[in-house]
Coordinates of C-alpha atoms and ligand atoms in Angstrom, one line a residue:
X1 CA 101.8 130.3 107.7
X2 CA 99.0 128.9 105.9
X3 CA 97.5 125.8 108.4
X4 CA 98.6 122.5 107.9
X5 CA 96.9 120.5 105.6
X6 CA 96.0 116.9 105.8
X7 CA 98.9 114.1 104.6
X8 CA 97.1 113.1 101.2
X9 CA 97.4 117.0 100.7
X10 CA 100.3 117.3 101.6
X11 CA 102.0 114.6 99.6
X12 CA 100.4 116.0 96.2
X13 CA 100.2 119.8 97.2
X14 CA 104.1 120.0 98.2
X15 CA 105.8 121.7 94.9
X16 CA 108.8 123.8 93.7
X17 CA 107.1 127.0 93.0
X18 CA 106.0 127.4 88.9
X19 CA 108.6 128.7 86.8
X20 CA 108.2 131.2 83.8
X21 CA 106.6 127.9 81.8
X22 CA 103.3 127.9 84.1
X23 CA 104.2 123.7 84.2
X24 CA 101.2 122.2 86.5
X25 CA 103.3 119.0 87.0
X26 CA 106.6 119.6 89.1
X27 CA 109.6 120.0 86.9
X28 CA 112.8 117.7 86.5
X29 CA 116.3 120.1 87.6
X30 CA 119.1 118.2 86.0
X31 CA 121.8 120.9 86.6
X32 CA 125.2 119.5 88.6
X33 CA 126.0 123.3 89.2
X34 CA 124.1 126.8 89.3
X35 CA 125.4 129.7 87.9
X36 CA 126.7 133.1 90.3
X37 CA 125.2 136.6 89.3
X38 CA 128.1 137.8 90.4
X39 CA 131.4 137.5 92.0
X40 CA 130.0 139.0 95.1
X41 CA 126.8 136.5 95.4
X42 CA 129.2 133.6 94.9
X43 CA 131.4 134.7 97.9
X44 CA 127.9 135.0 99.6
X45 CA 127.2 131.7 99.1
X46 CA 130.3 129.7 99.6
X47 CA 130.5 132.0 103.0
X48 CA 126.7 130.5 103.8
X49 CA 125.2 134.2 104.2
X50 CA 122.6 133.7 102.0
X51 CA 120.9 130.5 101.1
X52 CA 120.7 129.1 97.2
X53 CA 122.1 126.5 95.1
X54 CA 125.8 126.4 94.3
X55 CA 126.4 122.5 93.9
X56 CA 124.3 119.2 93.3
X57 CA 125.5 117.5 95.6
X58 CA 125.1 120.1 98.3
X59 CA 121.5 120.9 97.6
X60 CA 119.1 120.4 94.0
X61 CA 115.8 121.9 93.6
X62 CA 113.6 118.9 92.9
X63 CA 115.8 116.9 95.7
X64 CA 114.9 119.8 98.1
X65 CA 111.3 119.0 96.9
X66 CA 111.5 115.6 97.8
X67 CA 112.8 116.8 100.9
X68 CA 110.3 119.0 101.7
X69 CA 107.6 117.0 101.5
X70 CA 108.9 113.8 103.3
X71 CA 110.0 116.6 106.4
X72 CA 106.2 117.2 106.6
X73 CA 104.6 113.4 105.6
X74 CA 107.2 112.8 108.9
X75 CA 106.6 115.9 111.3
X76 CA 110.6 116.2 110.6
X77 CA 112.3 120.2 110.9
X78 CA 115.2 118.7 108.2
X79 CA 116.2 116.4 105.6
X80 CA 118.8 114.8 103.7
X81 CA 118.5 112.8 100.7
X82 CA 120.9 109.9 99.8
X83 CA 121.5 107.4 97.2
X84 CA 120.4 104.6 98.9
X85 CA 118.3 103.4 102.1
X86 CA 121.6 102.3 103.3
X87 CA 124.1 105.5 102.8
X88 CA 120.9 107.0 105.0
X89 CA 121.4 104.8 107.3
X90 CA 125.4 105.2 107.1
X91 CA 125.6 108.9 106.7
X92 CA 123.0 109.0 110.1
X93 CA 125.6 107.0 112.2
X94 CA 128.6 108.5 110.8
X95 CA 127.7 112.0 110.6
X96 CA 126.5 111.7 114.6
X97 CA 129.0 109.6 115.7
X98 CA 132.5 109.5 117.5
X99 CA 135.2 107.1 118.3
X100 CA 134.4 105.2 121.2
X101 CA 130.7 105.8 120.9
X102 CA 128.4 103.1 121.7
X103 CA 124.9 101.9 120.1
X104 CA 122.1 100.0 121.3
X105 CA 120.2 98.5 118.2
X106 CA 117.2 96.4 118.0
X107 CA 118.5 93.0 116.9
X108 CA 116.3 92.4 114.0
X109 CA 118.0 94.8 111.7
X110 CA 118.0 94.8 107.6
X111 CA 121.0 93.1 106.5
X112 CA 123.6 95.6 105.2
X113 CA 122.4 97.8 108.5
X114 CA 123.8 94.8 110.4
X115 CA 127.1 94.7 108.1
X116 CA 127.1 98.3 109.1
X117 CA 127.4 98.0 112.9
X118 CA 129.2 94.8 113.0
X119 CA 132.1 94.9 110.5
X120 CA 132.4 99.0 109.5
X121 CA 132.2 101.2 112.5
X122 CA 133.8 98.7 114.6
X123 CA 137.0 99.6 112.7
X124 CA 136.7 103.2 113.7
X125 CA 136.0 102.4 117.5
X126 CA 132.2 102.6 117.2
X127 CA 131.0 99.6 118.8
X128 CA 127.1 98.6 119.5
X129 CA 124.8 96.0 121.3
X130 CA 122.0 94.0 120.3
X131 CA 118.3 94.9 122.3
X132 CA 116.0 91.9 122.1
X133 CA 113.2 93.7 121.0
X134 CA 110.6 91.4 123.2
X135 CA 112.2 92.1 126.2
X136 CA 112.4 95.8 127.2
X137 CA 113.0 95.4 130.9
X138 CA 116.6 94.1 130.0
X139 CA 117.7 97.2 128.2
X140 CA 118.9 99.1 130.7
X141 CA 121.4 96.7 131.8
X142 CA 123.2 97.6 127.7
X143 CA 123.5 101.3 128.6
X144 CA 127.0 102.7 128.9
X145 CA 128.6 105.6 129.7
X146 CA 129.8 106.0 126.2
X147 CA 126.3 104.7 124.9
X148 CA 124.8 107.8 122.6
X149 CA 122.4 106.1 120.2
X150 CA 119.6 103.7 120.1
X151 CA 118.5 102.5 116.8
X152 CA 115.4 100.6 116.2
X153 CA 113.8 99.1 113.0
X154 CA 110.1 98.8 113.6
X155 CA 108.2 96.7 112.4
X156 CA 111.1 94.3 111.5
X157 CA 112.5 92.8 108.2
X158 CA 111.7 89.8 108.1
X159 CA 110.6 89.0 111.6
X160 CA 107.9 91.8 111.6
X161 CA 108.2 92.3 115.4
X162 CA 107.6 95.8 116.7
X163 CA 109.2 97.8 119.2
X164 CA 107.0 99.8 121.8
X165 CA 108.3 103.5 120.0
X166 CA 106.6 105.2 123.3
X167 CA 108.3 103.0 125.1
X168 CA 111.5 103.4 123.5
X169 CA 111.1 106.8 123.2
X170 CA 111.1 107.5 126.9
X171 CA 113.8 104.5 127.2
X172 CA 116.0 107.2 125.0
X173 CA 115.3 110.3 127.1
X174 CA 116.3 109.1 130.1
X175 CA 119.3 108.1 128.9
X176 CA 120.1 110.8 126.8
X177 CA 120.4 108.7 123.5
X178 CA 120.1 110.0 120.1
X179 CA 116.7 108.3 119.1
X180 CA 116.6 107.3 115.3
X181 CA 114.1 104.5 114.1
X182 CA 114.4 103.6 110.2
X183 CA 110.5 103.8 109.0
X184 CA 111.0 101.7 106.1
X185 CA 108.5 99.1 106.6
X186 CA 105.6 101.3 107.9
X187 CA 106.1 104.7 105.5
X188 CA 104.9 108.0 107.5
X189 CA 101.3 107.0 106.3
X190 CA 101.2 104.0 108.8
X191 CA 103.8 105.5 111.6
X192 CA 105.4 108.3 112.8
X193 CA 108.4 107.8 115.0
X194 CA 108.9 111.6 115.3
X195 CA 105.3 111.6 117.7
X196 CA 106.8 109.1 120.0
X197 CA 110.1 111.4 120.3
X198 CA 112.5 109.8 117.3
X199 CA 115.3 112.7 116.9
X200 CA 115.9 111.3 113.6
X201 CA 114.2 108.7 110.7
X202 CA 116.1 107.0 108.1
X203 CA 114.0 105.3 104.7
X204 CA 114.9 103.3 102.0
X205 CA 112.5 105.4 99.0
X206 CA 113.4 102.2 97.0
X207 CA 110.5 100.8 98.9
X208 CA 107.3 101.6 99.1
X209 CA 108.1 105.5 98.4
X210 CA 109.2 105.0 94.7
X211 CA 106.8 101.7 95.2
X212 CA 107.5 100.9 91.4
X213 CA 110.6 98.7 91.9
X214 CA 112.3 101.8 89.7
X215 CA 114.7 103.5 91.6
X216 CA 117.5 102.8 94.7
X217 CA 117.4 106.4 96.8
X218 CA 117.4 107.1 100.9
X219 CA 116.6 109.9 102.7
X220 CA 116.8 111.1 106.5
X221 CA 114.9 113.4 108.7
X222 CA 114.7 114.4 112.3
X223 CA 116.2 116.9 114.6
X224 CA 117.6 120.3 113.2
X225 CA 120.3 119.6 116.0
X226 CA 121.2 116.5 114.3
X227 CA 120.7 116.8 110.5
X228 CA 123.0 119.7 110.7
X229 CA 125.5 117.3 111.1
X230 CA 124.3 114.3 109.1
X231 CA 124.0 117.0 106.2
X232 CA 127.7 118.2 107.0
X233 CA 128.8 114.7 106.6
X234 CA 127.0 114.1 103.6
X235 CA 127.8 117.1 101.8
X236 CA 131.3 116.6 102.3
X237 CA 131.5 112.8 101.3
X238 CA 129.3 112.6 98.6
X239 CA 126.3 109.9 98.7
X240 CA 124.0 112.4 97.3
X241 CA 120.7 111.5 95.7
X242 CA 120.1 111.5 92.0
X243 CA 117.8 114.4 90.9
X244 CA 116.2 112.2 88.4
X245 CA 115.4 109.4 91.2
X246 CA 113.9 112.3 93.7
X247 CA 111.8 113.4 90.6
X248 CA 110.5 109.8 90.7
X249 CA 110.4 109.4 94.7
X250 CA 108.6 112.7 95.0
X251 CA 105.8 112.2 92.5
X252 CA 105.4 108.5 93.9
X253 CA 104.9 110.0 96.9
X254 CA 101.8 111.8 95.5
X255 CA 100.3 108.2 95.2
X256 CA 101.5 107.0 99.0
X257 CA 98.5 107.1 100.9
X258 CA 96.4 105.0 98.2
X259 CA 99.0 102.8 97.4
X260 CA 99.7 101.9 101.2
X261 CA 95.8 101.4 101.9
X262 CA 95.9 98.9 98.8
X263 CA 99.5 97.2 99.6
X264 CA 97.7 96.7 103.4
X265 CA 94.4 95.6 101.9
X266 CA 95.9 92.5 99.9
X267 CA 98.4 92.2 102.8
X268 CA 95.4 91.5 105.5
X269 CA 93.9 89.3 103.4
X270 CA 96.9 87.1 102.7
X271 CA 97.4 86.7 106.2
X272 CA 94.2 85.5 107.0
X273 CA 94.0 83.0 103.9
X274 CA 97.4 82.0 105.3
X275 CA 96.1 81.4 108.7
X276 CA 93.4 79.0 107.4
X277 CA 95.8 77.4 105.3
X278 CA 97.2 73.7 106.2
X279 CA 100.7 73.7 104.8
X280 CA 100.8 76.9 107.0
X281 CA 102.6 76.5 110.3
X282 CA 103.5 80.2 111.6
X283 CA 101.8 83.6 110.2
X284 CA 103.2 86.6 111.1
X285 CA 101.6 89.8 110.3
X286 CA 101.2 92.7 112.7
X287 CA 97.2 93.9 112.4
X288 CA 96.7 89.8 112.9
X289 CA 94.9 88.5 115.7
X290 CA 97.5 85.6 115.6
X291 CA 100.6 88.2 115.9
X292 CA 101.5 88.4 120.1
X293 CA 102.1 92.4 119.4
X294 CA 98.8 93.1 117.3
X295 CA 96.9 95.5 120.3
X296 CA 101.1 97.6 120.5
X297 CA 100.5 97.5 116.0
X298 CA 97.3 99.1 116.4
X299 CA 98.1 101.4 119.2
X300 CA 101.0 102.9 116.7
X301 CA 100.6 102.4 113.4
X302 CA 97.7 103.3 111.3
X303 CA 97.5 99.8 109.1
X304 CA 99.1 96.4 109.6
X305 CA 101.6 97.3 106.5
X306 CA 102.2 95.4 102.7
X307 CA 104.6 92.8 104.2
X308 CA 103.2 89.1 105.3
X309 CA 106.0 86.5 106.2
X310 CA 104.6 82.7 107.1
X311 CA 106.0 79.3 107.9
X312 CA 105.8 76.3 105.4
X313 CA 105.6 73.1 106.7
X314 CA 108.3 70.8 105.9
X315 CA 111.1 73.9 106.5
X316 CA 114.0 75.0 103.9
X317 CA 113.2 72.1 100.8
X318 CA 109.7 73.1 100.7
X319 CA 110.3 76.9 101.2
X320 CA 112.7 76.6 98.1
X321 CA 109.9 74.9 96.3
X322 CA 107.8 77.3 96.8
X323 CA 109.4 79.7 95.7
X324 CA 110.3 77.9 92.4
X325 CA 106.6 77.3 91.4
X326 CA 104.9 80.4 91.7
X327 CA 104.1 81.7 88.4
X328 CA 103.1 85.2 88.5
X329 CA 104.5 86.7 91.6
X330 CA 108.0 87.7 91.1
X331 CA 111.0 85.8 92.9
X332 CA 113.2 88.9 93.9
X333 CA 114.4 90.3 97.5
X334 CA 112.7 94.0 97.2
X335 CA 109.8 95.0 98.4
X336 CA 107.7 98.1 98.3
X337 CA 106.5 96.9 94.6
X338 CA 103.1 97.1 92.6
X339 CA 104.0 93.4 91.9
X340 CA 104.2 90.8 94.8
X341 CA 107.3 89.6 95.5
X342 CA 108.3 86.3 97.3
X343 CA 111.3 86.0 99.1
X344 CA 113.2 83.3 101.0
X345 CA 115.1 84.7 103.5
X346 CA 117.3 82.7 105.2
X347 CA 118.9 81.2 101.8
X348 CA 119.2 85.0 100.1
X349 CA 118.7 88.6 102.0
X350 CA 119.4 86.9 105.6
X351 CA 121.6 84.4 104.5
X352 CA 125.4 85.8 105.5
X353 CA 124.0 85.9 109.4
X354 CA 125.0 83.0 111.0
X355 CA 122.7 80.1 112.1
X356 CA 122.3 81.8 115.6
X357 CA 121.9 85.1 114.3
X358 CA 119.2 83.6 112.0
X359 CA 117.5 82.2 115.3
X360 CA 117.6 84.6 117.4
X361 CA 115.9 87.2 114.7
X362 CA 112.8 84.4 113.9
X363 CA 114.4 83.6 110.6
X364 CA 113.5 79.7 110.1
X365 CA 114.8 78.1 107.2
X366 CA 110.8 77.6 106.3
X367 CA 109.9 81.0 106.3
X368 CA 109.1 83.3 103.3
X369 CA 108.4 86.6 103.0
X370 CA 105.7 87.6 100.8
X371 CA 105.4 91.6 99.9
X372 CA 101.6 92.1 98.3
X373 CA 101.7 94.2 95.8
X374 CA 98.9 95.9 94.3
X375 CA 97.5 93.2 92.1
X376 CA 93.6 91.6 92.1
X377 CA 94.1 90.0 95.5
X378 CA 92.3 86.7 93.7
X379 CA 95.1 86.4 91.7
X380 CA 97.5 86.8 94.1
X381 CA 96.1 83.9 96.4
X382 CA 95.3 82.0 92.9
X383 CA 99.6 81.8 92.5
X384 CA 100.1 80.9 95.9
X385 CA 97.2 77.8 96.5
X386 CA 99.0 76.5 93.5
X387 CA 102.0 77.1 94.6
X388 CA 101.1 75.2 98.5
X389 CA 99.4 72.8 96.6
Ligands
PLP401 C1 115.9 98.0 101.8 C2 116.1 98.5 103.2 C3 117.2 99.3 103.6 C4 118.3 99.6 102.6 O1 117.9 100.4 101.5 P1 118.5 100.4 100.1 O2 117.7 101.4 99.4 O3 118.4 99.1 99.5 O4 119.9 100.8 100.2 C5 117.4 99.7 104.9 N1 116.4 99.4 105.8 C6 115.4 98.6 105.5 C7 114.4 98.3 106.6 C8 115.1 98.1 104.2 O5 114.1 97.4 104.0

């Protein structure tokens, strides 16, 4: 085994090996199906003696490249690519869980993961519990007989709270829970769950892995234990990732570690112009003096991260104003872009939580998320000064 290289390496030097062509740049497999030497080689395969390729939607060379390399970005043993962040987070719980199973999850969860646990696996007996992420100490008192999972987000969308993963990881050993944490916000580059004792991490490469606003895609990785049966679920039902979108994913991934130091650059300062700014109640970034977890941030994650969220004064009229009078930053909900993006929450990505659920996650009706992108950071605060103002 030749010794491990570092991540920037790592995310450029991970390729399918060089066909006949001698290409330097990684090539694009669009193939749905691979053909059998023989009759003998195709029993081999559908009886899994031998490894290879039979199917695209059981395995794809430049989808296993993709693979590959996030397995090592992540300190991971296995992965499966999906479609989309969320049939990664889907095929994750399904593929581990049972009827009557039980989950603790952090309560700040992206939408559609909250959809997920409250309206789909309840149907099938799966049912979960909501950790206040602030409050560890009460967490035993959710564990079950039948609990089997704990699921964490960390940092959080849009509350950007953090979880203590060293914490949690050791809260998940001792109770024997399957330990998964989706990364999506931090990317390897800022955090790896798997060093705190995650079994298995779920992304969303729409983010900041394609980090071009191109392409939707997911992927998991973890626990040989575990992806064994996330991959047996996924093989079987289908959500399998485009080869075309892994081709993108994987090259982006080439660009990661730059692109994150830039998208946390322009982040930082945001936060602190915010800070200073008077139309500014609330700032909420995790590398910010201001933030109440900032010394946990930089205990486990490398850089603060490309998302900012902030309180207008005046609450959900002024938000919405806002967000009508900025002129270059895009109004979308992704994030992850070269372009910033402004978001309003609580009136869009948040907005079919109830009122509670909104409160008890942090989400004000004045808050906006802002994810930097990698424009001149001047300009970026340019749009927004004349956006406050
Ligand atoms: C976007 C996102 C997802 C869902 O990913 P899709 O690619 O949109 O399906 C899941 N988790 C987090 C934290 C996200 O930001």
């Amino acid at each position: 085994m030749p010794p491990k290289k570092q991540f920037e390496s790592e995310a450029i030097r991970t390729q399918t090996p060089t066909t006949t062509q001698r290409e330097h740049s990684t090539p694009l497999y669009l193939t749905s199906s691979y053909i059998f030497e023989s009759a003998e080689q195709a029993r081999a395969l559908f009886a899994n003696e031998v490894e290879g390729n039979v199917y695209s939607r059981y395995s794809n060379p430049t989808t296993d490249e993709f693979i590959e390399k996030m397995c090592k970005l992540e300190g991971a043993e296995m992965g499966v690519a999906t479609a989309s962040g969320m049939s990664a987070v889907f095929s994750s719980l399904a593929g581990l869980l049972n009827q009557g199973d039980h989950i603790i999850a952090s309560r700040s969860l992206f939408g559609s993961s909250h959809q997920i646990l409250s309206q789909i696996l309840p149907r099938w007996g799966i049912t979960y519990s909501y950790a206040d992420t602030l409050n560890t100490e009460q967490w035993d008192r959710l564990v079950k007989p039948e609990t089997k999972m704990l699921f964490l987000e960390t940092h959080s969308n849009p509350g950007l709270d953090l979880v203590d993963l060293e914490w949690a990881g050791k809260f998940a050993k001792a109770h024997n829970l399957i330990f998964a944490v989706d990364n999506c916000f931090a990317t390897p580059y800022l955090q790896k769950p798997v060093q705190f004792g995650a079994d298995i991490v779920q992304h969303s490469a729409t983010k900041f892995i394609d980090g071009q606003g191109r392409a939707i895609g997911g992927i998991i990785v973890g626990k040989k234990q575990y992806m064994q049966d996330i991959y047996f679920f996924a093989r079987h039902s289908g959500p399998a990732l485009s080869p075309f979108n892994a081709w993108l994913f994987s090259k982006s991934l080439e660009t990661l570690p730059v692109r994150m130091e830039r998208h946390c650059d322009n982040a930082e300062a945001l936060a602190e112009y915010l800070f200073n700014h008077k139309k500014v109640n609330v700032v909420k970034y995790p590398f910010h003096k201001s933030h109440p977890q900032h010394e946990l941030a930089r205990k486990q994650m490398k850089r603060g991260g490309g998302i900012v969220c902030f309180e207008i004064a005046g609450g959900f009229d002024h938000a919405k104003a806002f967000i009508d009078r900025v002129e270059m930053l895009s109004r979308s909900a992704n994030l992850g872009d070269t372009r910033t993006i402004v978001t309003h929450p609580a009136s869009t990505t948040h907005s079919k939580l109830t009122e509670t659920e909104r409160a008890a996650t942090g989400i004000t009706p004045g808050l906006i998320r802002i994810a930097a992108g990698l424009e001149h950071i001047d300009d970026i605060i340019a749009d927004i000064e004349q956006a406050l103002s």
